[in-house]
């Protein structure tokens, strides 16, 4: 269908640079990483000794200074800092929550020292950790939070603490949430590239394509974004006001007046307990623990705490002779596409195999599908839906939504017996689109490249991006989009026991928060992954079980060979762009995905940056 030239032109330069850099770095990195492996192993043994020898009334240090993914990766390259050439342990959401829960019942842990990076994390991710911390505090143990800078997300998580401290010269963000979308219409026009859009009927909220054809939000897109942000802000204020003994009205007034000009203002507004330097907070913790001035605080960071638990579980598993009942957690974290899993990609082949293997495993008594996905290929989503439907015929099957489970992410989940979401999960977006670039102007006018074809049949050059879509092509593709949209709505109606008329009302590509999704029938209950697992165990009528996390990751070496090109490219871009690396890299990847779309897309209507 004419995609070969597109693939060649879009990848030749980046592949050359990536392979060149990877070739130079490969030998050095292997030596460094092998050395790092033995150092890390030694540190694990040492940390294990420290954990075993913890005195009573020790402190668990929860320092979240890295992007939090759904589960802890087994790939050492995901734990490797290419700037410092050091290996580090990076926990996923699963292990962070599990070890906070473990610390809640651990008599050796007296309290938690919480330090959350102001980097942007997902709101539902923060909600899940906040729930675990709230239960920790409710058990009678204390939490002390400290930071130099609080973003909205980091403060929301920290607000659960008994005591919150800010550096005397620090800064606190509290002016309300803002959502920003990026538009590339004018950029594409400068390049003589036309994006040809086909959407399902009545998909007025399906605004993913607006990035490429508009210069600003449409009225419908602006409306749904405003409703979403208002709901998230309201939920945040309710929880913060409850923990900080103030009112949502006062907090809103503070935000509307930009009331936090000086660090002292955060104390006067009762959002912060006091302004302290790090050493002063340490002294306060010593006082709480009745330690002398020259005594060290017995403490363990959550990464070391998790490592010894993982090692103990491995030994227990080896010693066990009888297989235990299991609940399988199938992770779908990233955009949905046909093929194998890749970094940030939920591959239909890999994930379908994981679901199928869990269904056929006699030890697996229930299945939880954990979704953190904005959607993607409608075809791949349908493949995964079918596998989940077969699971639901024989075993309790629960869906659990993370930060986002929209469009294809929602599509693949509707066969579950029950669906759980956090209050600030972004979900719904029942709608589809197809996007075809017309690159003729770019090739002709910018590159001086022209094309000519020889065809065996009338429509052999169908979908050729070096020319605009013909009328018959538009009609054909529009019919495909409409058929896919109808199928999507029918699956929702059947899976959620809704009438077609009701689905029509709540579809149209619109996104909903988790709280609003319950009201319209798209979600059953508010709760995180733990609540979904508990529901699965109850339906399976089991009390004692192990968790089986799927899909199983590739070996570290194969992952490195697959990702060497991307590691090299991202490293050089980060070196030159610094803090701007993440948004720039995301846009690069987004443009690559859009220009390679070959089927109808069930994708969230916008890529939204909330701060």
XYZ file of C-alpha atoms in Angstrom:
611
model
C 0.000 0.000 0.000
C 2.895 2.378 -0.598
C 4.406 2.423 2.881
C 7.901 1.310 1.870
C 9.109 4.721 0.709
C 7.657 6.375 3.798
C 9.420 3.936 6.095
C 12.689 4.348 4.214
C 12.690 8.155 4.301
C 11.538 8.505 7.902
C 13.970 5.985 9.379
C 17.181 6.061 7.339
C 18.803 9.022 9.110
C 17.773 8.127 12.652
C 18.748 4.483 12.144
C 22.185 5.439 10.808
C 22.867 7.722 13.781
C 21.514 5.185 16.257
C 23.472 2.239 14.905
C 26.665 4.308 14.698
C 26.373 5.477 18.312
C 25.290 2.070 19.556
C 28.266 0.400 17.864
C 30.712 2.783 19.546
C 29.070 2.452 22.942
C 28.278 -1.260 22.944
C 31.613 -2.577 24.177
C 31.957 0.092 26.831
C 28.397 -0.358 28.058
C 28.665 -4.118 28.306
C 31.819 -3.837 30.411
C 30.251 -1.148 32.591
C 26.983 -3.024 33.020
C 28.642 -6.332 33.824
C 30.698 -4.533 36.466
C 27.560 -2.777 37.636
C 25.804 -6.133 37.938
C 28.349 -7.424 40.431
C 28.300 -4.144 42.335
C 24.512 -4.210 42.431
C 24.571 -7.835 43.593
C 26.928 -6.929 46.407
C 24.717 -4.005 47.358
C 21.670 -6.290 47.375
C 23.395 -8.680 49.755
C 24.461 -5.781 51.940
C 21.004 -4.209 51.886
C 19.507 -7.593 52.697
C 21.708 -7.770 55.781
C 20.651 -4.286 56.814
C 16.987 -5.145 56.430
C 17.332 -8.338 58.441
C 19.137 -6.420 61.188
C 16.695 -3.526 61.377
C 16.082 -2.399 64.884
C 12.594 -1.757 66.102
C 11.199 1.697 65.366
C 13.027 2.023 62.063
C 12.073 4.445 59.287
C 11.087 3.443 55.761
C 12.384 6.007 53.282
C 9.990 6.438 50.348
C 11.834 8.666 47.902
C 10.022 8.746 44.554
C 12.465 10.468 42.225
C 11.823 8.591 38.988
C 8.941 7.994 36.580
C 6.645 5.343 38.041
C 5.548 2.583 35.675
C 2.898 -0.028 36.323
C 5.298 -2.761 37.373
C 8.948 -3.147 38.219
C 10.976 -3.968 35.146
C 13.326 -6.933 35.144
C 15.415 -5.260 32.434
C 18.613 -3.799 34.003
C 18.805 -1.216 31.211
C 15.584 0.307 32.535
C 17.458 0.804 35.825
C 20.570 2.244 34.226
C 21.382 5.955 34.290
C 23.257 6.645 31.052
C 24.363 10.065 32.342
C 26.120 8.799 35.463
C 26.773 5.266 34.110
C 25.339 3.812 37.311
C 22.806 1.072 37.936
C 19.910 1.841 40.272
C 16.831 0.037 41.497
C 13.609 1.497 40.110
C 10.349 0.196 41.551
C 7.088 -0.019 39.673
C 3.733 0.933 41.144
C 3.102 -2.697 42.053
C 6.148 -3.004 44.307
C 5.788 0.488 45.797
C 2.278 -0.284 47.008
C 3.099 -3.839 48.063
C 5.975 -2.684 50.264
C 4.057 0.187 51.836
C 1.404 -2.408 52.722
C 4.071 -4.727 54.093
C 5.544 -1.905 56.181
C 2.091 -1.195 57.610
C 2.145 -4.576 59.344
C 5.904 -4.739 59.947
C 6.657 -4.221 63.680
C 10.159 -3.042 62.751
C 8.842 -0.032 60.800
C 7.835 2.917 62.954
C 7.137 5.517 60.275
C 7.760 6.730 56.752
C 9.918 9.569 55.503
C 8.309 10.704 52.240
C 10.121 12.679 49.559
C 8.369 12.987 46.193
C 10.027 14.513 43.141
C 8.061 17.389 41.546
C 8.348 15.582 38.189
C 4.982 14.905 36.598
C 3.492 11.560 37.583
C 0.122 10.141 36.611
C -2.769 11.252 38.798
C -4.206 7.764 39.221
C -0.714 6.510 40.111
C -0.520 9.128 42.858
C -4.025 8.135 43.994
C -3.064 4.483 44.405
C 0.067 5.298 46.426
C -1.853 7.843 48.484
C -4.438 5.220 49.419
C -1.701 2.857 50.645
C -0.056 5.670 52.632
C -3.399 6.668 54.137
C -3.906 3.129 55.412
C -0.351 3.142 56.771
C -1.143 6.309 58.746
C -4.484 4.915 59.916
C -2.627 1.966 61.473
C -1.151 4.384 64.029
C 2.206 4.898 62.353
C 3.456 8.310 61.267
C 4.455 9.855 57.929
C 6.746 12.864 57.624
C 6.994 14.534 54.196
C 9.717 16.941 53.093
C 10.555 18.592 49.804
C 12.302 21.577 48.297
C 9.626 22.000 45.613
C 6.063 20.700 45.578
C 4.201 20.304 42.301
C 0.452 19.666 42.343
C 1.010 15.917 42.038
C 3.803 15.657 44.604
C 1.901 17.805 47.094
C -1.292 15.818 46.593
C 0.576 12.648 47.523
C 2.441 14.337 50.400
C -0.719 15.880 51.853
C -1.601 12.520 53.383
C 1.375 12.857 55.779
C 1.017 13.704 59.458
C 3.620 16.450 59.048
C 4.639 18.283 55.876
C 7.774 20.403 55.634
C 9.113 22.697 52.906
C 12.615 24.071 52.436
C 12.740 27.709 53.682
C 13.750 28.849 50.200
C 11.512 26.340 48.456
C 8.469 26.713 46.289
C 4.981 25.268 46.243
C 2.772 25.047 43.158
C -0.893 25.711 43.949
C -2.764 27.623 41.280
C -5.114 25.010 39.869
C -4.721 22.453 37.110
C -3.988 23.337 33.517
C -4.194 21.010 30.530
C -2.245 21.718 27.381
C -2.410 20.100 23.946
C 0.117 20.563 21.147
C -0.953 21.436 17.591
C 1.160 20.793 14.504
C -1.075 22.136 11.738
C 1.166 25.118 10.908
C 4.320 23.008 11.161
C 2.927 20.500 8.689
C 1.812 23.322 6.399
C 5.380 24.644 6.303
C 6.474 21.168 5.244
C 3.701 20.886 2.630
C 2.214 17.872 4.418
C -1.565 17.463 4.504
C -3.189 15.194 7.085
C -6.341 13.573 5.676
C -8.804 12.710 8.441
C -11.652 10.200 8.592
C -13.724 9.890 11.755
C -16.703 7.864 12.857
C -20.118 9.558 12.657
C -21.014 11.667 15.702
C -17.409 11.474 16.951
C -17.372 15.164 17.794
C -15.305 14.561 20.943
C -12.738 12.345 19.193
C -10.161 15.074 18.921
C -6.914 13.101 18.553
C -6.693 14.257 14.954
C -6.948 17.924 15.975
C -3.232 17.905 16.777
C -2.578 17.673 13.033
C -5.421 19.667 11.478
C -6.197 22.457 13.988
C -4.296 25.357 15.503
C -6.340 25.270 18.723
C -8.890 23.141 20.558
C -12.339 22.658 19.104
C -15.265 23.677 21.321
C -16.078 20.039 22.095
C -12.492 19.190 22.933
C -12.194 22.233 25.177
C -15.455 21.326 26.926
C -14.518 17.723 27.722
C -11.054 18.765 28.874
C -12.562 21.426 31.145
C -15.003 18.933 32.689
C -12.192 16.432 33.210
C -9.862 18.941 34.882
C -12.652 20.369 37.052
C -13.436 16.875 38.335
C -9.786 16.074 39.066
C -9.254 19.401 40.839
C -12.418 18.955 42.912
C -11.336 15.490 43.989
C -7.871 16.746 44.924
C -9.255 19.624 47.006
C -11.653 17.340 48.870
C -8.862 14.998 49.938
C -6.348 17.749 50.727
C -8.878 19.733 52.769
C -9.808 16.619 54.772
C -6.176 15.844 55.649
C -5.111 19.434 56.233
C -8.201 20.424 58.261
C -9.316 23.231 55.968
C -12.072 23.646 53.376
C -12.176 23.257 49.583
C -13.496 26.820 49.364
C -10.435 28.229 51.126
C -8.120 26.183 48.933
C -9.865 27.393 45.791
C -9.605 30.967 46.987
C -5.892 30.449 47.609
C -5.405 29.152 44.061
C -7.467 31.933 42.477
C -5.452 34.618 44.272
C -2.023 33.044 43.642
C -1.700 33.185 47.399
C 1.591 31.328 47.749
C 4.031 34.095 46.885
C 6.504 33.354 49.678
C 7.326 30.016 51.342
C 5.803 31.417 54.543
C 2.448 31.713 52.787
C 2.213 27.926 52.522
C 2.547 27.709 56.317
C -0.001 30.454 56.942
C -2.456 28.706 54.636
C -1.988 25.444 56.613
C -0.784 23.534 53.577
C 2.669 23.166 55.160
C 3.402 22.654 58.855
C 6.714 24.489 58.931
C 9.701 25.590 56.878
C 12.675 23.374 57.622
C 15.988 22.417 56.118
C 16.683 18.742 55.573
C 18.938 18.465 58.629
C 16.235 20.048 60.783
C 13.689 17.506 59.582
C 16.162 14.750 60.471
C 16.448 16.196 63.974
C 12.652 16.241 64.293
C 12.506 12.576 63.335
C 15.194 11.815 65.927
C 13.057 13.523 68.549
C 10.020 11.483 67.498
C 12.083 8.337 67.879
C 13.706 9.484 71.115
C 17.222 9.274 69.687
C 20.249 11.159 70.912
C 21.848 13.951 68.888
C 24.735 11.776 67.717
C 22.691 8.636 67.067
C 21.896 7.566 63.533
C 18.315 7.053 62.472
C 17.784 3.340 61.733
C 16.338 3.436 58.235
C 15.949 1.545 55.005
C 14.896 2.869 51.628
C 11.926 1.221 49.979
C 14.050 -0.176 47.134
C 16.266 -2.148 49.551
C 13.201 -3.116 51.576
C 11.593 -4.525 48.421
C 14.731 -6.353 47.315
C 15.004 -8.570 50.368
C 11.319 -9.444 50.078
C 11.786 -10.439 46.432
C 14.746 -12.655 47.324
C 12.802 -14.325 50.150
C 9.927 -15.036 47.768
C 12.321 -16.614 45.274
C 13.679 -18.972 47.937
C 10.162 -19.812 49.123
C 9.115 -20.598 45.578
C 12.094 -22.916 45.076
C 11.339 -24.743 48.334
C 7.632 -25.134 47.577
C 6.553 -28.504 46.201
C 2.817 -27.985 45.758
C 1.763 -25.238 43.319
C -0.384 -22.578 44.972
C -3.541 -20.989 43.673
C -2.705 -17.942 41.596
C -4.303 -14.739 40.372
C -2.769 -13.619 37.104
C -2.227 -9.912 36.529
C -1.964 -9.117 32.837
C -0.296 -5.740 32.305
C -1.320 -3.659 29.288
C 0.845 -0.571 29.743
C 1.281 1.613 26.641
C -0.202 2.109 23.209
C -1.906 -0.875 21.617
C -0.484 -2.213 18.361
C -0.353 -5.432 16.378
C 2.729 -7.577 16.970
C 5.069 -8.090 19.891
C 5.440 -5.976 23.023
C 7.990 -3.183 22.827
C 8.964 -0.259 25.027
C 5.696 1.596 25.666
C 3.789 -0.692 23.269
C 1.142 -3.282 24.160
C 1.662 -5.852 21.407
C -1.391 -7.923 20.510
C 0.652 -11.104 20.003
C 2.554 -10.875 23.295
C -0.428 -9.780 25.395
C -2.884 -12.202 23.789
C -0.476 -15.057 24.533
C -0.216 -13.902 28.165
C -4.007 -13.836 28.558
C -4.356 -17.211 26.832
C -1.667 -18.854 28.953
C -3.349 -17.572 32.133
C -6.682 -18.920 30.945
C -5.215 -22.350 30.222
C -3.164 -22.537 33.448
C -5.049 -24.690 35.966
C -3.287 -22.989 38.887
C -4.622 -19.585 37.822
C -8.037 -19.183 39.433
C -8.786 -15.594 38.366
C -7.436 -12.916 36.047
C -6.966 -9.173 36.508
C -6.286 -7.082 33.408
C -4.340 -3.977 34.442
C -4.759 -1.299 31.787
C -2.776 1.913 31.491
C -3.268 2.744 27.830
C -4.609 5.579 25.660
C -5.570 3.012 23.013
C -4.181 2.462 19.549
C -4.967 -0.045 16.828
C -8.653 -1.014 16.772
C -7.751 -4.383 15.251
C -5.208 -5.183 17.969
C -7.700 -4.040 20.635
C -10.288 -6.425 19.208
C -7.797 -9.309 19.281
C -7.189 -8.679 22.978
C -10.906 -8.263 23.690
C -11.530 -11.717 22.213
C -8.936 -13.297 24.492
C -10.422 -11.568 27.530
C -13.911 -12.679 26.492
C -12.736 -16.314 26.411
C -11.202 -15.851 29.882
C -14.453 -14.513 31.245
C -16.243 -17.663 30.072
C -14.212 -19.852 32.421
C -12.637 -17.710 35.163
C -13.416 -14.554 37.153
C -12.018 -11.727 35.059
C -11.582 -8.184 36.408
C -10.293 -5.047 34.680
C -8.317 -2.470 36.647
C -7.622 0.968 35.154
C -4.557 3.087 35.933
C -3.860 6.649 34.818
C -5.654 6.159 31.512
C -7.752 3.398 29.954
C -9.299 5.127 26.986
C -10.475 4.171 23.510
C -8.669 0.918 22.628
C -7.672 0.565 26.287
C -11.362 0.606 27.190
C -12.338 -1.465 24.118
C -10.209 -4.447 25.169
C -11.607 -4.386 28.736
C -15.377 -4.510 28.260
C -15.559 -8.326 28.472
C -14.450 -8.228 32.132
C -16.984 -9.158 34.805
C -16.256 -5.933 36.680
C -14.210 -2.801 35.974
C -12.339 -0.788 38.627
C -10.918 2.712 38.131
C -9.415 5.448 40.283
C -11.475 8.653 40.667
C -9.003 10.501 38.404
C -8.526 7.763 35.803
C -9.110 9.009 32.246
C -11.363 6.514 30.477
C -14.095 6.066 27.880
C -13.349 7.735 24.531
C -15.575 5.347 22.597
C -14.751 6.424 19.071
C -12.366 5.774 16.183
C -10.523 7.593 13.427
C -8.178 7.035 10.537
C -5.409 9.407 9.534
C -3.542 9.391 6.215
C -0.749 11.868 5.414
C -0.549 13.327 1.915
C 3.205 13.823 1.451
C 3.117 14.897 -2.186
C 3.895 18.558 -1.498
C 6.682 17.638 0.890
C 8.343 15.221 -1.541
C 7.888 17.470 -4.602
C 8.438 20.953 -3.194
C 10.791 20.367 -0.257
C 12.875 17.433 -1.440
C 12.484 17.605 -5.196
C 11.383 13.957 -5.234
C 8.704 12.771 -7.697
C 7.027 9.387 -8.157
C 5.451 7.429 -10.960
C 3.561 4.138 -10.729
C 2.835 1.055 -12.766
C -0.218 -0.904 -11.530
C -1.700 -4.278 -12.395
C -5.184 -3.226 -11.304
C -7.226 -0.056 -11.056
C -6.711 0.373 -7.328
C -3.242 -1.154 -6.875
C -1.770 2.128 -5.576
C -4.502 2.502 -2.952
C -3.260 4.387 0.113
C -0.095 5.752 -1.480
C 1.070 8.648 0.695
C 2.887 10.325 -2.193
C -0.482 11.505 -3.522
C -3.787 12.754 -2.030
C -6.592 10.279 -1.363
C -8.972 9.896 -4.274
C -12.734 10.114 -3.722
C -13.220 6.350 -3.892
C -10.413 5.865 -1.359
C -12.047 8.308 1.051
C -15.411 6.531 0.702
C -13.798 3.129 1.236
C -11.850 4.242 4.308
C -14.816 6.115 5.762
C -16.865 2.934 5.544
C -14.120 1.054 7.381
C -14.097 3.675 10.126
C -17.883 3.560 10.475
C -17.924 -0.238 10.633
C -15.235 -0.232 13.322
C -17.124 2.385 15.339
C -20.328 0.328 15.156
C -18.428 -2.771 16.296
C -16.878 -0.833 19.181
C -20.280 0.390 20.376
C -21.799 -3.081 20.079
C -19.027 -4.566 22.216
C -19.599 -1.909 24.873
C -23.356 -2.504 24.851
C -22.913 -6.258 25.240
C -20.071 -6.152 27.758
C -21.599 -3.456 29.940
C -25.239 -4.578 29.566
C -26.245 -1.203 28.137
C -28.770 -0.453 25.430
C -27.433 0.717 22.053
C -29.206 4.030 22.629
C -27.419 4.530 25.958
C -24.031 3.708 24.429
C -24.744 6.202 21.655
C -25.295 8.911 24.274
C -22.040 8.315 26.150
C -19.830 7.462 23.160
C -18.973 10.119 20.554
C -15.299 9.850 21.489
C -15.781 11.588 24.820
C -13.472 10.928 27.765
C -14.683 10.620 31.353
C -13.006 10.654 34.740
C -13.308 7.465 36.798
C -15.923 9.082 39.034
C -18.050 10.213 36.100
C -17.560 6.887 34.304
C -19.384 5.127 37.153
C -22.346 7.473 36.740
C -22.705 6.684 33.036
C -22.184 2.918 33.418
C -18.697 2.521 31.948
C -17.049 1.553 35.262
C -18.355 -0.485 38.209
C -16.308 0.614 41.209
C -13.724 3.098 42.405
C -10.539 1.394 43.513
C -6.981 0.572 42.543
C -5.285 -2.660 41.551
C -5.493 -4.027 45.099
C -9.275 -3.669 45.133
C -9.505 -5.415 41.768
C -7.342 -8.312 43.026
C -9.505 -8.627 46.157
C -12.626 -8.762 43.973
C -11.043 -11.442 41.779
C -10.146 -13.535 44.844
C -13.664 -13.210 46.208
C -15.245 -14.292 42.924
C -12.783 -17.199 42.662
C -13.528 -18.128 46.304
C -9.864 -18.295 47.290
C -8.178 -16.794 50.352
C -4.557 -17.789 49.927
C -2.961 -17.153 46.547
C 0.112 -15.931 44.730
C 0.238 -13.227 42.092
C 1.456 -14.183 38.641
C 2.562 -11.121 36.674
C 2.372 -11.362 32.890
C 3.600 -10.984 30.176
C 7.044 -12.341 31.026
C 9.688 -9.888 29.842
C 12.366 -10.657 27.264
C 15.864 -11.449 28.448
C 17.941 -8.370 29.275
C 20.411 -8.996 26.442
C 17.720 -9.371 23.772
C 16.045 -6.231 25.063
C 19.349 -4.378 24.835
C 19.938 -5.456 21.249
C 16.404 -4.400 20.315
C 16.675 -1.076 22.107
C 20.295 -0.113 21.382
C 19.256 2.215 18.580
C 16.640 3.978 20.706
C 18.917 4.212 23.762
C 21.586 5.875 21.625
C 19.166 8.321 20.004
C 17.483 9.254 23.287
C 20.851 9.726 25.007
C 22.170 12.182 22.423
C 18.854 14.110 22.343
C 18.804 14.316 26.130
C 22.397 15.582 26.154
C 21.496 18.535 23.943
C 17.940 19.265 25.134
C 18.276 18.672 28.874
C 14.951 19.066 30.674
C 13.149 19.480 27.352
C 14.102 15.915 26.419
C 10.885 14.186 27.470
C 8.316 16.306 25.562
C 10.568 16.528 22.511
C 11.163 12.773 22.438
C 7.453 12.091 22.923
C 6.574 14.294 19.980
C 9.188 12.556 17.819
C 7.721 9.173 18.688
C 4.163 10.425 18.229
C 4.878 11.698 14.718
C 6.540 8.387 13.857
C 3.468 6.466 15.068
C 1.012 8.671 13.192
C 2.886 8.460 9.896
C 3.005 4.662 10.182
C -0.672 4.063 10.966
C -2.092 1.427 8.665
C -5.465 0.641 10.248
C -8.332 2.323 12.056
C -7.294 3.795 15.396
C -9.125 3.646 18.710
C -6.973 6.287 20.398
C -7.621 8.749 23.232
C -8.752 12.088 21.755
C -5.752 14.085 22.930
C -2.309 13.782 24.436
C -2.845 15.895 27.504
C -0.153 17.403 29.706
C -1.704 18.246 33.098
C 0.177 20.333 35.632
